[in-house]
Coordinates of N, CA and C in Angstrom, one line a residue:
M1 N 15.5 20.3 -16.2 CA 15.0 19.9 -14.9 C 15.7 18.7 -14.4
D2 N 15.8 18.6 -13.1 CA 16.4 17.5 -12.5 C 15.7 16.2 -12.8
P3 N 16.4 15.1 -13.2 CA 15.8 13.8 -13.5 C 15.1 13.2 -12.3
F4 N 15.7 13.4 -11.1 CA 15.1 12.9 -9.9 C 13.8 13.5 -9.6
I5 N 13.6 14.8 -9.8 CA 12.3 15.4 -9.6 C 11.3 14.9 -10.6
I6 N 11.7 14.6 -11.8 CA 10.7 14.1 -12.8 C 10.3 12.7 -12.4
K7 N 11.2 11.8 -12.0 CA 10.9 10.5 -11.6 C 10.0 10.5 -10.3
L8 N 10.3 11.4 -9.4 CA 9.5 11.5 -8.2 C 8.1 11.9 -8.6
F9 N 7.9 12.9 -9.5 CA 6.6 13.3 -9.9 C 5.9 12.2 -10.6
L10 N 6.6 11.5 -11.5 CA 5.9 10.3 -12.2 C 5.5 9.3 -11.2
S11 N 6.3 9.0 -10.2 CA 5.9 8.0 -9.2 C 4.6 8.4 -8.4
L12 N 4.5 9.7 -8.1 CA 3.3 10.2 -7.4 C 2.1 10.1 -8.3
V13 N 2.3 10.5 -9.6 CA 1.2 10.4 -10.5 C 0.7 9.0 -10.7
V14 N 1.6 8.1 -11.0 CA 1.3 6.7 -11.2 C 0.6 6.0 -10.0
G15 N 1.2 6.3 -8.8 CA 0.6 5.7 -7.6 C -0.7 6.3 -7.3
S16 N -0.9 7.6 -7.4 CA -2.2 8.1 -7.1 C -3.3 7.7 -8.1
T17 N -2.9 7.6 -9.4 CA -3.8 7.1 -10.4 C -4.3 5.7 -10.1
W18 N -3.4 4.9 -9.6 CA -3.8 3.5 -9.3 C -4.8 3.5 -8.1
V19 N -4.5 4.3 -7.1 CA -5.5 4.4 -6.0 C -6.8 4.9 -6.4
V20 N -6.8 6.0 -7.2 CA -8.1 6.5 -7.7 C -8.8 5.5 -8.6
L21 N -8.1 4.9 -9.5 CA -8.7 3.8 -10.3 C -9.4 2.7 -9.5
S22 N -8.7 2.3 -8.4 CA -9.2 1.2 -7.6 C -10.4 1.7 -6.8
T23 N -10.4 3.0 -6.4 CA -11.6 3.5 -5.7 C -12.8 3.7 -6.6
V24 N -12.6 4.1 -7.8 CA -13.7 4.3 -8.8 C -14.3 2.9 -9.1
V25 N -13.4 1.9 -9.3 CA -13.9 0.5 -9.5 C -14.7 0.0 -8.3
A26 N -14.2 0.3 -7.1 CA -14.9 -0.2 -5.9 C -16.3 0.5 -5.8
E27 N -16.4 1.8 -6.2 CA -17.7 2.5 -6.1 C -18.6 2.1 -7.2
K28 N -18.1 2.0 -8.4 CA -19.0 1.8 -9.6 C -19.3 0.3 -9.8
I29 N -18.4 -0.6 -9.6 CA -18.6 -2.0 -10.0 C -18.9 -2.8 -8.7
S30 N -17.8 -2.9 -7.9 CA -18.0 -3.8 -6.7 C -16.8 -3.5 -5.7
G31 N -17.2 -3.4 -4.4 CA -16.1 -3.2 -3.4 C -15.1 -4.3 -3.4
K32 N -15.6 -5.5 -3.7 CA -14.7 -6.7 -3.6 C -13.7 -6.6 -4.8
I33 N -14.1 -6.2 -6.0 CA -13.2 -6.1 -7.1 C -12.3 -4.9 -6.9
G34 N -12.8 -3.8 -6.4 CA -11.9 -2.7 -6.1 C -10.8 -3.1 -5.0
G35 N -11.2 -3.8 -4.0 CA -10.2 -4.3 -3.0 C -9.2 -5.2 -3.6
L36 N -9.7 -6.1 -4.5 CA -8.8 -7.0 -5.2 C -7.8 -6.3 -6.0
I37 N -8.2 -5.3 -6.8 CA -7.3 -4.5 -7.6 C -6.3 -3.7 -6.7
L38 N -6.8 -3.1 -5.7 CA -5.9 -2.4 -4.8 C -4.9 -3.3 -4.1
G39 N -5.3 -4.5 -3.8 CA -4.4 -5.4 -3.1 C -3.4 -6.2 -4.0
L40 N -3.5 -6.0 -5.3 CA -2.6 -6.6 -6.2 C -1.1 -6.2 -5.9
P41 N -0.2 -7.0 -6.1 CA 1.2 -6.6 -5.9 C 1.7 -5.6 -6.9
S42 N 0.8 -5.1 -7.7 CA 1.2 -4.0 -8.7 C 1.7 -2.8 -8.0
T43 N 1.1 -2.5 -6.8 CA 1.6 -1.3 -6.1 C 3.1 -1.5 -5.7
A44 N 3.4 -2.7 -5.2 CA 4.8 -3.0 -4.9 C 5.7 -2.9 -6.1
A45 N 5.2 -3.5 -7.2 CA 6.0 -3.5 -8.5 C 6.2 -2.1 -9.0
I46 N 5.2 -1.2 -8.9 CA 5.4 0.2 -9.3 C 6.4 0.9 -8.4
S47 N 6.3 0.6 -7.1 CA 7.2 1.3 -6.1 C 8.7 0.8 -6.4
I48 N 8.8 -0.5 -6.6 CA 10.2 -1.0 -6.8 C 10.7 -0.5 -8.2
L49 N 9.9 -0.3 -9.2 CA 10.3 0.2 -10.4 C 10.9 1.6 -10.2
F50 N 10.2 2.5 -9.5 CA 10.7 3.8 -9.3 C 11.8 3.9 -8.4
I51 N 11.9 3.0 -7.4 CA 13.1 2.9 -6.6 C 14.3 2.5 -7.5
G52 N 14.1 1.6 -8.4 CA 15.2 1.2 -9.3 C 15.6 2.3 -10.2
L53 N 14.7 3.1 -10.6 CA 15.0 4.3 -11.5 C 15.7 5.4 -10.8
T54 N 15.4 5.6 -9.5 CA 16.0 6.7 -8.8 C 17.2 6.3 -8.0
Q55 N 17.4 5.0 -7.6 CA 18.5 4.6 -6.8 C 19.4 3.6 -7.6
D56 N 20.4 3.1 -7.0 CA 21.3 2.1 -7.6 C 20.8 0.7 -7.2
L57 N 21.5 -0.3 -7.8 CA 21.0 -1.7 -7.6 C 21.0 -2.1 -6.1
P58 N 22.1 -1.8 -5.3 CA 22.0 -2.3 -3.9 C 20.8 -1.7 -3.1
H59 N 20.5 -0.5 -3.4 CA 19.3 0.1 -2.7 C 18.0 -0.6 -3.1
T60 N 17.9 -0.9 -4.4 CA 16.7 -1.5 -5.0 C 16.6 -3.0 -4.4
M61 N 17.7 -3.7 -4.3 CA 17.7 -5.0 -3.8 C 17.3 -5.0 -2.3
A62 N 17.8 -4.0 -1.5 CA 17.4 -3.9 -0.1 C 15.9 -3.6 0.0
A63 N 15.4 -2.8 -0.9 CA 13.9 -2.6 -0.8 C 13.1 -3.8 -1.2
I64 N 13.6 -4.6 -2.1 CA 12.9 -5.8 -2.5 C 12.9 -6.8 -1.4
A65 N 14.0 -6.9 -0.6 CA 14.1 -7.8 0.5 C 13.1 -7.6 1.6
I66 N 12.6 -6.3 1.7 CA 11.7 -6.0 2.8 C 10.2 -6.3 2.4
V67 N 9.9 -6.5 1.1 CA 8.6 -6.7 0.6 C 7.9 -7.8 1.3
P68 N 8.5 -9.0 1.4 CA 7.7 -10.1 2.1 C 7.4 -9.8 3.6
F69 N 8.3 -9.1 4.3 CA 8.1 -8.7 5.7 C 6.9 -7.7 5.8
S70 N 6.9 -6.7 4.9 CA 5.8 -5.8 5.0 C 4.5 -6.4 4.6
S71 N 4.5 -7.4 3.7 CA 3.2 -8.1 3.4 C 2.7 -8.9 4.6
G72 N 3.7 -9.4 5.4 CA 3.3 -10.1 6.6 C 2.7 -9.2 7.6
V73 N 3.2 -8.0 7.7 CA 2.6 -7.0 8.7 C 1.2 -6.6 8.2
Y74 N 1.0 -6.5 6.9 CA -0.3 -6.2 6.4 C -1.3 -7.3 6.8
C75 N -0.9 -8.5 6.7 CA -1.8 -9.6 7.1 C -2.2 -9.5 8.5
F76 N -1.4 -9.1 9.5 CA -1.8 -8.8 10.8 C -2.9 -7.7 10.9
F77 N -2.7 -6.7 10.0 CA -3.7 -5.6 10.0 C -5.0 -6.2 9.6
Y78 N -5.1 -7.0 8.5 CA -6.3 -7.5 8.0 C -7.0 -8.4 9.0
I79 N -6.2 -9.3 9.6 CA -6.8 -10.2 10.6 C -7.3 -9.4 11.8
A80 N -6.6 -8.4 12.3 CA -7.1 -7.6 13.4 C -8.3 -6.9 13.0
Y81 N -8.4 -6.4 11.8 CA -9.6 -5.7 11.4 C -10.8 -6.6 11.4
L82 N -10.6 -7.9 10.9 CA -11.7 -8.8 10.9 C -12.2 -9.1 12.3
L83 N -11.3 -9.2 13.2 CA -11.6 -9.5 14.6 C -12.3 -8.3 15.3
F84 N -11.7 -7.1 15.1 CA -12.2 -5.9 15.8 C -13.5 -5.3 15.2
S85 N -13.7 -5.6 13.9 CA -14.8 -4.9 13.2 C -16.2 -5.6 13.5
K86 N -16.2 -6.6 14.3 CA -17.5 -7.2 14.6 C -18.3 -6.3 15.4
K87 N -17.7 -5.3 16.1 CA -18.5 -4.4 16.9 C -19.0 -3.2 16.0
D88 N -18.1 -2.5 15.4 CA -18.4 -1.5 14.4 C -17.2 -1.1 13.6
F89 N -17.4 -0.3 12.6 CA -16.3 0.1 11.7 C -15.1 0.8 12.4
W90 N -15.4 1.8 13.3 CA -14.3 2.5 13.9 C -13.5 1.7 14.9
T91 N -14.2 0.8 15.6 CA -13.4 -0.1 16.5 C -12.5 -1.0 15.7
G92 N -13.0 -1.5 14.6 CA -12.2 -2.3 13.7 C -11.0 -1.6 13.1
F93 N -11.3 -0.4 12.6 CA -10.3 0.4 12.0 C -9.2 0.8 12.9
L94 N -9.6 1.4 14.0 CA -8.6 1.9 15.0 C -7.9 0.8 15.7
G95 N -8.6 -0.3 16.0 CA -7.9 -1.5 16.6 C -6.9 -2.1 15.7
S96 N -7.2 -2.3 14.4 CA -6.3 -2.8 13.4 C -5.1 -1.9 13.2
L97 N -5.4 -0.6 13.2 CA -4.3 0.4 13.0 C -3.3 0.3 14.2
A98 N -3.9 0.1 15.4 CA -3.0 0.0 16.6 C -2.1 -1.2 16.4
V99 N -2.7 -2.3 16.0 CA -1.9 -3.6 15.8 C -0.8 -3.3 14.7
W100 N -1.2 -2.6 13.6 CA -0.2 -2.4 12.6 C 0.9 -1.5 13.1
F101 N 0.6 -0.5 13.9 CA 1.7 0.4 14.5 C 2.6 -0.5 15.4
F102 N 2.0 -1.4 16.1 CA 2.8 -2.2 17.0 C 3.8 -3.1 16.2
F103 N 3.3 -3.7 15.2 CA 4.2 -4.6 14.4 C 5.2 -3.8 13.5
A104 N 4.7 -2.6 13.0 CA 5.6 -1.8 12.2 C 6.7 -1.2 13.0

C-alpha cells in the first residue's frame, strides 16, 4: 500500500480522535475544560507532524510559518463571537463566521 495513503489515513484518525475526545470531555466533565483541550496547540502540532511525514522540509517550514497568522485570524473569530453572541447563539456564530471568512 502507498505510504502516503497510510499517513493520510493516520492523520485523519488522529485528528478526528482528538476532536471526539475533546467533545466527550466537554459533555461529561466541563465545557470549559473541553474547550481548553480543543484549543491546545496540539492540533497544530499533530498537523505539522503529518505534514512533515508526507512532505519535505521546505513545505513543512512553509506550513509552520503560517501558524502564527492563522492563530491571529482565530482570535478575530473568538472576539467577534463574544461581541455578536450577546443577542443569541446563531447571531454570534454566523457573525463570527462572516468575520473569519473576511480575514481568511
